[in-house]
Coordinates of C-alpha atoms in Angstrom, one line a residue:
M1 CA 32.9 160.0 -1.1
K2 CA 32.6 157.3 1.2
E3 CA 34.5 154.0 -1.2
Q4 CA 32.0 150.9 0.3
Q5 CA 34.5 147.6 -1.3
L6 CA 36.0 144.7 -1.1
L7 CA 38.8 143.9 0.5
P8 CA 41.4 142.1 -1.6
V9 CA 43.0 138.9 0.6
D10 CA 46.9 139.4 -1.4
F11 CA 49.4 142.1 -2.4
R12 CA 48.9 139.8 -6.0
S13 CA 45.2 140.8 -6.7
L14 CA 46.0 145.1 -6.1
Q15 CA 47.7 145.1 -9.7
L16 CA 50.9 146.8 -8.7
A17 CA 53.6 147.3 -11.1
E18 CA 56.0 143.9 -11.4
P19 CA 58.8 144.9 -10.0
I20 CA 58.0 147.0 -7.1
M21 CA 56.1 143.3 -6.9
R22 CA 59.1 141.9 -6.3
A23 CA 60.5 144.4 -4.2
V24 CA 56.7 144.0 -2.2
E25 CA 57.4 139.4 -1.6
E26 CA 61.5 139.9 -0.7
V27 CA 60.3 142.2 2.0
G28 CA 58.3 139.0 3.5
Y29 CA 54.5 141.6 3.0
E30 CA 51.9 138.6 2.1
T31 CA 48.7 140.9 3.5
P32 CA 47.9 144.1 2.6
T33 CA 46.4 146.2 6.0
P34 CA 42.8 147.6 5.5
I35 CA 44.7 151.3 4.8
Q36 CA 46.9 148.8 1.8
A37 CA 43.7 147.3 0.1
Q38 CA 42.1 150.5 -0.2
T39 CA 43.7 153.2 -0.7
I40 CA 46.1 150.9 -3.9
P41 CA 43.5 150.7 -6.2
L42 CA 42.9 153.7 -5.4
I43 CA 45.5 155.4 -6.6
L44 CA 46.5 153.7 -9.6
Q45 CA 43.2 155.3 -10.9
G46 CA 44.4 158.9 -10.5
R47 CA 41.8 159.4 -7.7
D48 CA 42.3 162.1 -5.3
V49 CA 42.4 160.0 -1.7
L50 CA 41.3 161.0 1.6
G51 CA 42.1 158.5 4.0
Q52 CA 41.8 158.4 7.9
A53 CA 43.8 156.4 10.0
Q54 CA 46.1 156.6 13.2
T55 CA 49.8 156.0 13.1
G56 CA 51.5 152.1 12.6
T57 CA 48.9 151.0 9.9
G58 CA 51.1 151.4 6.8
K59 CA 49.6 154.3 5.8
T60 CA 52.6 155.2 4.1
A61 CA 53.6 152.3 1.5
A62 CA 49.4 152.3 1.5
F63 CA 51.0 155.0 -1.2
A64 CA 54.4 154.4 -1.8
M65 CA 53.7 151.2 -3.6
P66 CA 50.9 153.1 -6.1
I67 CA 53.6 156.6 -6.7
L68 CA 56.3 153.7 -7.9
S69 CA 53.5 151.5 -9.6
N70 CA 52.6 155.1 -12.3
I71 CA 56.5 156.0 -12.1
D72 CA 57.7 156.8 -15.7
I73 CA 61.4 156.4 -15.1
D74 CA 62.1 157.7 -18.6
I75 CA 61.6 161.1 -17.1
A76 CA 64.3 162.1 -14.8
E77 CA 62.0 164.8 -13.0
P78 CA 60.1 165.3 -9.9
Q79 CA 57.0 163.2 -11.3
A80 CA 55.0 162.8 -6.6
L81 CA 56.4 165.3 -4.0
V82 CA 55.7 163.7 -0.1
L83 CA 55.4 166.5 1.8
A84 CA 55.8 165.3 6.2
P85 CA 55.9 168.1 9.7
T86 CA 59.3 166.2 10.5
R87 CA 62.9 165.7 9.2
E88 CA 62.4 161.9 10.7
L89 CA 59.5 161.7 8.7
A90 CA 60.9 162.4 5.3
I91 CA 63.3 160.7 5.8
Q92 CA 61.7 157.7 7.0
V93 CA 59.0 157.5 4.0
A94 CA 61.6 158.7 0.8
E95 CA 63.6 154.8 2.8
A96 CA 60.3 153.5 3.0
F97 CA 59.5 154.2 -1.3
Q98 CA 63.8 153.6 -1.4
R99 CA 63.0 149.6 -0.7
Y100 CA 59.9 149.4 -2.8
A101 CA 62.1 150.2 -5.4
E102 CA 65.1 147.8 -5.7
Y103 CA 63.9 146.9 -8.6
L104 CA 63.0 150.0 -10.9
K105 CA 65.9 150.4 -12.2
G106 CA 66.8 153.6 -12.4
F107 CA 64.6 155.0 -10.2
H108 CA 65.5 157.6 -8.1
V109 CA 64.3 159.3 -4.4
I110 CA 65.6 162.6 -2.4
P111 CA 63.7 163.8 1.1
I112 CA 64.9 167.7 1.9
Y113 CA 64.9 169.3 5.7
G114 CA 65.7 172.1 7.3
G115 CA 69.4 171.0 8.6
Q116 CA 70.8 169.9 5.8
D117 CA 73.6 171.1 4.0
Y118 CA 71.8 172.8 0.7
G119 CA 74.3 171.1 -1.0
I120 CA 73.5 168.2 -0.7
Q121 CA 70.1 168.4 -1.6
L122 CA 71.3 171.0 -4.3
R123 CA 73.2 167.8 -5.8
M124 CA 70.8 165.3 -6.5
L125 CA 68.5 167.8 -7.5
R126 CA 70.4 168.2 -10.2
R127 CA 71.1 165.1 -11.3
G128 CA 67.9 164.3 -12.1
V129 CA 64.6 162.4 -9.0
H130 CA 62.1 161.1 -9.5
V131 CA 59.9 161.7 -6.3
V132 CA 61.0 163.7 -4.0
V133 CA 59.8 163.9 0.3
G134 CA 60.5 166.8 2.3
T135 CA 59.4 169.2 4.6
P136 CA 57.5 172.3 3.8
G137 CA 59.7 174.9 4.7
R138 CA 62.7 173.5 2.7
V139 CA 60.4 172.3 0.2
M140 CA 59.0 176.3 0.4
D141 CA 62.5 177.2 -0.8
H142 CA 64.1 174.9 -3.2
M143 CA 60.5 176.2 -5.7
R144 CA 61.1 179.9 -4.8
R145 CA 65.1 179.3 -5.2
G146 CA 64.0 177.5 -8.7
S147 CA 65.7 174.1 -7.5
L148 CA 62.7 172.0 -7.8
N149 CA 60.4 171.9 -10.5
L150 CA 57.4 170.5 -10.2
S151 CA 56.0 170.7 -13.6
S152 CA 55.7 167.2 -14.6
L153 CA 54.2 166.7 -11.2
K154 CA 51.8 164.0 -11.3
C155 CA 51.2 163.2 -7.6
L156 CA 51.1 165.1 -4.6
V157 CA 50.5 163.7 -1.0
L158 CA 50.0 165.6 2.4
D159 CA 51.0 162.8 5.4
E160 CA 49.6 164.0 9.0
A161 CA 48.3 166.8 8.0
D162 CA 46.2 167.7 10.8
E163 CA 50.8 167.5 12.5
M164 CA 51.6 169.8 10.4
L165 CA 48.0 171.9 11.2
R166 CA 49.6 171.9 14.8
M167 CA 52.7 172.6 14.2
G168 CA 52.3 176.2 12.1
F169 CA 53.0 174.4 8.8
I170 CA 49.0 174.8 7.1
D171 CA 49.8 178.4 5.6
D172 CA 53.0 176.7 3.8
V173 CA 51.5 173.5 2.7
E174 CA 49.3 175.6 0.5
W175 CA 50.9 177.5 -0.4
I176 CA 52.7 174.6 -2.2
L177 CA 49.5 173.5 -3.5
D178 CA 48.7 176.6 -5.9
Q179 CA 51.8 176.0 -6.9
T180 CA 51.3 172.5 -8.4
P181 CA 49.9 171.1 -11.6
K182 CA 45.6 172.2 -11.6
G183 CA 45.9 168.3 -13.0
R184 CA 48.0 166.7 -10.8
Q185 CA 46.7 163.7 -8.4
V186 CA 45.9 165.3 -4.3
A187 CA 46.1 162.1 -1.8
L188 CA 46.5 163.6 1.9
F189 CA 45.9 161.3 5.2
S190 CA 45.4 162.1 8.6
A191 CA 44.9 161.0 12.5
T192 CA 42.1 163.8 12.3
M193 CA 40.6 165.6 10.6
P194 CA 39.9 169.0 11.9
S195 CA 37.6 171.4 10.4
V196 CA 41.0 173.2 9.1
I197 CA 41.5 169.8 7.1
R198 CA 38.8 169.7 5.7
R199 CA 38.2 172.4 4.0
I200 CA 41.8 172.4 2.2
A201 CA 41.0 168.6 0.7
Q202 CA 37.1 170.4 -0.2
K203 CA 39.5 173.3 -1.5
Y204 CA 41.9 171.0 -3.4
L205 CA 40.6 167.8 -3.5
N206 CA 38.7 166.9 -7.0
N207 CA 36.4 164.7 -5.6
P208 CA 38.0 162.4 -3.3
A209 CA 36.9 158.5 -2.5
E210 CA 37.4 158.3 1.6
V211 CA 39.3 156.2 3.2
T212 CA 38.4 155.9 6.9
I213 CA 39.8 153.1 9.0
Q214 CA 37.2 152.4 11.9
T215 CA 39.7 152.0 14.5
K216 CA 38.0 150.5 17.9
T217 CA 40.4 152.7 20.4
T218 CA 42.5 156.1 19.7
T219 CA 46.1 153.4 20.3
V220 CA 46.8 149.4 19.0
D221 CA 45.4 146.9 21.0
T222 CA 48.2 145.4 21.8
I223 CA 50.1 148.8 24.2
R224 CA 50.5 147.4 27.7
Q225 CA 49.1 150.5 29.3
R226 CA 50.6 151.7 32.7
Y227 CA 51.3 154.9 35.4
W228 CA 53.2 155.4 38.3
I229 CA 53.2 158.8 40.5
V230 CA 56.2 159.5 41.0
G231 CA 57.2 163.2 40.2
G232 CA 60.6 164.9 40.3
S233 CA 64.2 163.5 41.6
H234 CA 62.1 160.5 42.3
K235 CA 61.5 159.4 38.8
I236 CA 65.4 157.8 37.6
D237 CA 64.7 155.9 41.0
I238 CA 62.0 154.6 39.1
L239 CA 62.8 154.3 36.3
T240 CA 66.0 152.3 36.9
R241 CA 63.8 149.9 39.2
I242 CA 61.6 149.2 35.5
L243 CA 64.8 148.3 33.7
E244 CA 65.9 146.3 35.8
V245 CA 63.2 143.9 36.7
E246 CA 60.9 144.6 33.1
P247 CA 62.0 142.3 30.1
F248 CA 62.6 144.7 27.0
D249 CA 64.4 144.8 23.7
G250 CA 64.5 148.4 22.5
M251 CA 62.7 151.3 24.7
L252 CA 61.5 154.9 23.8
I253 CA 61.5 157.1 26.6
F254 CA 59.6 160.4 26.1
V255 CA 61.5 163.5 27.7
R256 CA 60.3 167.4 26.9
T257 CA 63.2 168.7 26.9
K258 CA 66.4 168.9 24.3
T259 CA 68.2 168.7 27.3
M260 CA 66.8 166.4 29.9
T261 CA 67.8 164.6 27.0
L262 CA 71.0 164.6 27.2
E263 CA 71.1 164.7 31.4
L264 CA 68.5 161.6 31.6
A265 CA 70.5 159.4 28.8
E266 CA 73.9 160.4 31.0
K267 CA 72.3 159.3 34.1
L268 CA 71.7 155.9 32.1
Q269 CA 75.0 155.9 31.5
A270 CA 76.0 155.8 35.0
R271 CA 73.9 153.3 35.7
G272 CA 75.8 151.5 33.4
Y273 CA 72.6 151.2 30.7
G274 CA 73.6 152.2 27.0
A275 CA 71.4 155.2 26.5
A276 CA 71.5 158.1 24.4
A277 CA 69.7 160.9 23.5
L278 CA 68.0 161.9 20.2
N279 CA 67.2 165.9 19.5
G280 CA 66.1 168.5 17.5
D281 CA 69.6 169.7 17.9
M282 CA 71.4 167.2 17.0
P283 CA 73.7 167.3 13.7
Q284 CA 71.4 165.4 11.6
N285 CA 74.4 162.1 10.6
Q286 CA 74.4 162.0 14.9
R287 CA 70.3 161.8 15.0
E288 CA 70.0 159.2 11.9
R289 CA 74.0 157.0 13.7
T290 CA 71.8 157.4 16.2
V291 CA 68.7 155.5 15.4
E292 CA 70.7 152.9 12.8
Q293 CA 72.4 151.7 16.1
L294 CA 68.5 151.2 18.3
K295 CA 67.8 149.8 14.4
N296 CA 70.2 147.4 14.4
G297 CA 71.0 146.5 17.9
A298 CA 74.1 148.0 18.6
L299 CA 71.9 150.1 21.3
S300 CA 68.9 149.7 23.9
I301 CA 67.4 153.0 24.9
V302 CA 66.7 156.2 23.3
I303 CA 65.6 159.4 25.4
A304 CA 63.7 161.2 23.0
T305 CA 61.8 164.8 22.4
D306 CA 58.4 164.7 20.9
V307 CA 60.0 166.8 17.1
A308 CA 63.4 164.0 17.3
A309 CA 61.0 160.5 17.2
R310 CA 57.9 161.8 14.9
G311 CA 58.1 160.0 12.1
L312 CA 60.0 156.8 13.9
D313 CA 59.6 153.5 12.9
V314 CA 61.6 150.5 15.0
E315 CA 61.1 147.3 15.3
R316 CA 62.4 146.3 18.3
I317 CA 60.9 148.9 20.0
S318 CA 59.3 146.9 23.2
H319 CA 58.6 150.2 25.4
V320 CA 57.8 153.5 25.1
I321 CA 58.6 155.0 28.6
N322 CA 56.5 158.8 28.8
Y323 CA 59.0 160.4 31.9
D324 CA 57.4 163.5 31.0
I325 CA 53.6 163.1 30.6
P326 CA 52.2 165.3 27.0
S327 CA 51.4 167.7 27.4
D328 CA 48.3 166.9 24.9
T329 CA 46.7 163.1 24.2
E330 CA 47.5 163.4 20.7
S331 CA 51.0 163.9 21.8
Y332 CA 50.6 160.8 23.9
V333 CA 48.5 159.2 21.4
H334 CA 52.0 159.0 19.2
R335 CA 54.2 158.1 21.4
I336 CA 52.6 155.4 22.5
G337 CA 52.5 154.1 18.5
R338 CA 57.1 153.3 18.6
T339 CA 55.5 150.7 19.6
G340 CA 52.8 147.4 19.1
R341 CA 53.7 148.4 15.2
A342 CA 51.6 145.7 13.4
G343 CA 50.2 143.4 15.1
R344 CA 53.0 143.3 17.5
A345 CA 52.6 143.7 21.6
G346 CA 54.8 146.5 23.1
D347 CA 54.3 148.6 26.4
A348 CA 53.6 152.1 27.5
I349 CA 54.3 153.5 30.8
L350 CA 53.7 156.9 32.0
F351 CA 55.3 158.6 34.7
V352 CA 52.5 160.6 36.9
S353 CA 52.4 163.0 39.1
P354 CA 49.9 164.1 41.9
R355 CA 49.0 167.4 40.0
E356 CA 49.3 165.6 36.8
K357 CA 45.8 163.7 37.9
N358 CA 44.0 165.4 35.1
M359 CA 45.8 164.9 32.0
L360 CA 45.9 161.2 33.1
N361 CA 42.4 161.7 32.7
A362 CA 41.9 163.1 29.1
I363 CA 44.1 160.6 27.7
E364 CA 42.2 158.0 28.8
R365 CA 39.0 159.1 27.5
A366 CA 40.2 160.2 24.3
T367 CA 42.1 156.8 24.3
H368 CA 39.0 155.2 25.2
S369 CA 41.2 152.5 27.5
R370 CA 42.0 152.2 31.3
I371 CA 46.0 152.4 31.9
E372 CA 46.1 150.6 35.0
L373 CA 47.9 151.6 37.5
M374 CA 51.8 149.1 38.1
E375 CA 53.5 146.8 40.5
L376 CA 56.9 148.2 40.7
P377 CA 59.4 146.0 42.0
S378 CA 59.9 145.0 46.3
T379 CA 63.6 145.7 47.1
E380 CA 64.5 142.6 48.6
I381 CA 62.8 141.7 44.4
I382 CA 65.6 143.6 42.6
N383 CA 68.2 142.2 45.0
N384 CA 67.0 138.9 44.6
K385 CA 67.6 139.3 40.6
R386 CA 70.9 141.5 41.2
V387 CA 72.4 138.6 42.6
A388 CA 71.1 136.4 40.3
K389 CA 73.1 138.7 38.0
F390 CA 75.5 138.2 39.6
N391 CA 75.9 134.7 39.6
Q392 CA 75.5 134.2 36.8
K393 CA 77.8 136.5 35.1
I394 CA 80.6 134.3 37.4
T395 CA 78.9 130.7 36.0
D396 CA 79.1 132.9 32.5
T397 CA 82.6 133.2 32.9
I398 CA 84.1 129.9 34.5
A399 CA 82.4 128.7 31.4
A400 CA 84.0 130.2 28.3
E401 CA 87.6 131.1 29.8
D402 CA 90.4 129.2 30.3
L403 CA 91.0 130.1 34.3
G404 CA 93.6 128.6 34.6
F405 CA 96.6 131.5 35.2
F406 CA 94.2 133.1 37.8
T407 CA 94.5 129.7 39.3
N408 CA 96.6 129.6 40.0
L409 CA 97.6 133.1 40.7
I410 CA 95.0 132.8 43.7
E411 CA 96.0 129.8 44.7
Q412 CA 99.7 131.5 45.2
Y413 CA 98.7 134.4 46.9
C414 CA 95.9 132.8 49.2
H415 CA 98.9 130.2 50.4
E416 CA 101.7 133.5 51.0
H417 CA 98.7 135.6 53.1
D418 CA 97.8 132.7 54.8
I419 CA 93.6 133.4 53.8
P420 CA 91.0 131.5 53.0
A421 CA 90.4 131.2 48.7
I422 CA 87.6 132.5 49.7
E423 CA 88.0 136.2 51.0
A424 CA 90.4 136.1 48.0
A425 CA 87.0 135.8 45.8
A426 CA 85.1 137.8 47.3
A427 CA 87.5 140.4 47.4
L428 CA 87.8 140.5 43.4
A429 CA 84.4 140.3 43.2
S430 CA 84.6 143.7 45.6
M431 CA 86.5 145.0 42.7
V432 CA 84.2 144.2 40.1
Q433 CA 81.3 145.7 41.4
G434 CA 83.6 148.6 42.5
E435 CA 82.4 152.1 44.4
T436 CA 78.3 151.1 43.1
P437 CA 76.6 148.9 45.9
L438 CA 75.0 145.4 44.4
L439 CA 71.9 145.6 47.1
L440 CA 69.6 148.6 47.3
S441 CA 69.7 149.7 50.6
N442 CA 67.5 147.8 52.9
K443 CA 65.6 151.1 54.8
P444 CA 62.2 150.3 55.2
E445 CA 60.5 151.4 52.3
R446 CA 57.3 153.0 52.4
Q447 CA 54.9 150.6 50.3
K448 CA 51.6 152.1 48.4
S449 CA 48.7 151.2 50.1
R450 CA 45.3 149.7 48.4
D451 CA 43.9 153.6 49.8
D452 CA 46.8 156.0 47.9
R453 CA 45.7 153.6 44.8
E454 CA 41.5 154.3 45.2
G455 CA 42.2 157.7 46.1
F456 CA 44.2 158.6 43.9
D457 CA 41.4 156.7 41.6
R458 CA 39.5 158.8 42.6
D459 CA 40.9 162.3 42.6
R460 CA 41.2 160.8 38.7
G461 CA 36.9 160.5 38.6
S462 CA 35.8 163.9 39.5
D463 CA 37.4 165.8 36.9
R464 CA 34.8 168.5 37.9
D465 CA 35.5 168.6 41.2
R466 CA 38.0 172.0 41.1
G467 CA 37.8 171.6 45.3
S468 CA 40.5 169.2 45.5
D469 CA 42.8 171.1 46.7
R470 CA 41.3 173.4 49.5
D471 CA 43.6 172.7 52.2
R472 CA 46.2 173.5 50.2
A473 CA 47.6 177.0 50.1
P474 CA 47.0 178.9 46.7
A475 CA 50.7 179.4 44.8
K476 CA 51.4 183.0 44.0
R477 CA 51.1 183.0 40.7
R478 CA 52.4 186.3 38.4
K479 CA 50.4 188.2 37.1
K480 CA 50.2 187.8 33.2
D481 CA 51.5 192.4 31.3
E482 CA 53.2 193.0 28.6
T483 CA 56.3 192.3 29.5
Y484 CA 56.2 189.1 31.2
G485 CA 53.7 186.8 29.7
E486 CA 52.1 183.7 30.8
E487 CA 53.7 182.0 34.1
G488 CA 57.2 179.7 33.0
K489 CA 57.2 182.0 30.2
E490 CA 59.0 185.4 28.9
K491 CA 58.1 187.8 26.3
Y492 CA 60.1 188.1 23.0
R493 CA 59.9 190.6 20.3
I494 CA 60.8 190.2 17.0
E495 CA 61.4 192.0 14.9
V496 CA 58.9 190.9 10.9
G497 CA 55.0 191.7 11.7
S498 CA 52.0 191.8 9.0
T499 CA 53.9 195.3 7.2
H500 CA 56.2 191.9 5.8
G501 CA 53.7 189.8 5.2
V502 CA 54.3 187.5 8.0
K503 CA 51.7 184.4 9.6
A504 CA 51.7 182.7 13.4
G505 CA 52.4 179.7 11.3
N506 CA 55.4 181.0 10.3
I507 CA 56.8 182.1 13.5
L508 CA 55.5 179.1 14.4
G509 CA 56.9 176.6 12.3
A510 CA 60.6 178.0 11.7
I511 CA 60.9 178.8 15.9
L512 CA 60.3 174.2 15.9
N513 CA 61.6 173.0 12.2
E514 CA 65.1 175.6 12.3
V515 CA 66.1 175.8 16.0
G516 CA 64.1 172.4 17.0
L517 CA 62.4 174.0 20.3
D518 CA 59.5 171.9 21.1
P519 CA 55.9 172.6 20.0
E520 CA 54.6 172.6 24.0
S521 CA 58.0 175.2 24.6
V522 CA 56.0 177.9 22.7
G523 CA 53.2 180.1 24.0
Q524 CA 51.1 182.9 22.3
I525 CA 53.3 184.4 19.5
S526 CA 50.7 187.7 18.3
I527 CA 51.2 189.7 15.5
N528 CA 51.6 193.3 15.0
D529 CA 52.6 196.2 12.3
S530 CA 56.3 196.0 12.7
Y531 CA 57.4 193.9 15.0
S532 CA 55.6 190.3 16.6
T533 CA 55.4 189.1 19.8
V534 CA 55.9 185.6 20.9
E535 CA 56.2 183.3 24.3
L536 CA 59.4 181.4 25.4
P537 CA 60.0 179.3 28.4
Q538 CA 61.7 181.2 31.5
G539 CA 65.8 180.3 30.9
M540 CA 66.5 179.6 27.7
P541 CA 70.2 179.0 26.9
E542 CA 72.0 181.6 25.4
D543 CA 73.3 179.4 22.6
V544 CA 69.5 179.0 21.8
F545 CA 69.0 182.8 22.1
H546 CA 71.8 183.7 19.4
E547 CA 70.3 181.4 17.4
L548 CA 67.5 182.1 16.4
R549 CA 67.8 186.4 16.7
K550 CA 70.2 184.9 13.5
V551 CA 66.4 182.0 11.7
R552 CA 64.5 184.1 8.9
V553 CA 61.1 184.8 8.6
C554 CA 59.7 186.2 5.2
G555 CA 63.3 187.3 4.3
R556 CA 63.7 189.1 7.3
Q557 CA 65.7 188.0 10.8
L558 CA 63.9 187.5 14.3
R559 CA 66.3 190.0 16.1
L560 CA 65.0 188.0 18.7
S561 CA 64.7 190.5 22.6
K562 CA 63.4 190.4 25.2
M563 CA 60.2 192.6 25.8
E564 CA 61.3 193.3 29.6
D565 CA 64.2 195.2 27.6
Q566 CA 62.5 196.7 25.2
E567 CA 60.1 198.4 28.0
R568 CA 62.7 199.2 29.9
Q569 CA 64.2 201.7 26.5
A570 CA 60.6 202.6 26.2
S571 CA 60.2 204.0 29.3
S572 CA 63.3 206.0 29.5
A573 CA 62.4 207.7 26.3
P574 CA 59.9 211.0 26.4
Y575 CA 57.2 210.5 25.0
G576 CA 57.2 206.9 24.2
I577 CA 53.9 205.2 22.0
K578 CA 52.8 201.6 21.9
K579 CA 50.1 200.8 19.9
P580 CA 48.2 197.7 21.8
F581 CA 48.9 194.1 20.2
K582 CA 45.8 192.7 17.6
K583 CA 44.9 189.9 17.8
P584 CA 46.7 186.8 19.0
F585 CA 47.9 183.7 16.9
K586 CA 44.7 180.8 17.4
P587 CA 46.0 178.0 15.6
A588 CA 42.9 177.0 13.0
G589 CA 40.2 174.0 14.9
K590 CA 41.0 175.5 18.4
E591 CA 38.9 177.0 20.6
T592 CA 41.9 180.1 22.2
A593 CA 44.5 181.7 21.9
F594 CA 47.4 179.2 21.4
F595 CA 49.5 177.8 24.4
T596 CA 51.4 174.5 25.4
G597 CA 53.7 173.4 28.0
S598 CA 50.9 174.2 30.6
K599 CA 48.5 175.2 29.7
K600 CA 45.7 173.5 28.9
K601 CA 44.8 173.1 25.7
F602 CA 42.1 173.4 24.0
R603 CA 39.6 171.3 21.0
S604 CA 37.4 172.4 18.3

């Protein structure tokens, strides 16, 4: 049922509990956002809510504030449970609860997620908490252990439900919902409403009030979106040029792989920029420290994967750089949603190779916006900027420091060696600059002509023109078979199948949440009776391979092994019998088997 009501003009009119209202005023909130104005009264009344709103709309406060207002502080048992798709989002939501509960004496909230020691979480749960925020897998573990008792649960929130669906956690979510008290209140929030999310709402929500925040576009209007045509090893040079001339506060750079976060961070550090990586392989305390440094200004550039940056909310992020183009439009929307938040201006820059123009088209269609071709600074502009910066350092040093000792030292040196002071100054400047040239090479650069740009735009505008690459020799593709899987991926066998109660979502969730692989790294998953297969990137590092072997699903270790090795063993057996594969895993709402990475994603 959809609700139509006049929006309150301030937070006071929402009738939040006084301790919560005091915290709201202290953080400086005055006017509620549309999602807050419509949702807070409904949750206060105990209504179930089905909310559809994009990231950055104030959704967390929309459910956290009324839940806190309804908390019975004398009952130190979980009265509210919030399910979030990632560790980072769980932490962000828990921090928001803590912030709004600053004057609610005796209140306790805990984030529970994979990758953190169970002992810490068990101690906090035994101490007594009022709100639990967690990822589905770890919440299930605690419920099965008996360490998370939800008998006093009043409210359950599903945050970013479509993202939990995309990551394969939806079966876990339904299991949790089935174990919770029947009379509990449920609030489900999702940026999109695929059929599976609608089905869950119909099954588990009781006559929900529907709140839909209409937006003119899928992205925030205050974000300026630009792209540049570049690929391969040239990306780092283009990124450096942007960093030199583009004024920015905080910058988030997205890449596809965890390895690339480290490599790009090292390259930027070598070029004199304060940069750090953020990925799922890093210890949780290191990730939290990196985010905190980005928040407080100790760090200005963070290179992250999609999974690691999910739920990241840092006000000072002024720029998002898509160093690697995302594999789907939803990821792009989530990426650039890290900037331009709460009405602030932001910039999103997308690196596109000529072969990726179709994804650029898809992004423009999904966001209902035209992404403009950016103008890169010329060598002359870069060099002028560097000289001006160098000169400013000289001016600042003269103004701020007592140079008497060095003045005498240089005068004495010039007198003893009979050289002009200007030569000594030039030598000192060279010493300071070191081996890195101050100026870019003055070799002629090929400028992008108007014809170049129009040609690229013509290709962008003709989605159905499949013959644009006719002059190019067709690439040789390895035929997909039962041993190798799709191009660029290898097929692996895991020792858990349908007889053990496993579903493809369990396998995908374990790989994403426990080891931290990106969603685009995982290809097709097929379930058999006693085993399953999954496609993973070629050349997977040994440490990741060994970690995956130890991961448990449905109480069994995956014991990962290459299908190539399995086939070799089978061929040497006298009468090896192979069962045919069962139907491949198709995530809900998809029209074809599940592929990520460079594979096209089909939508319902």
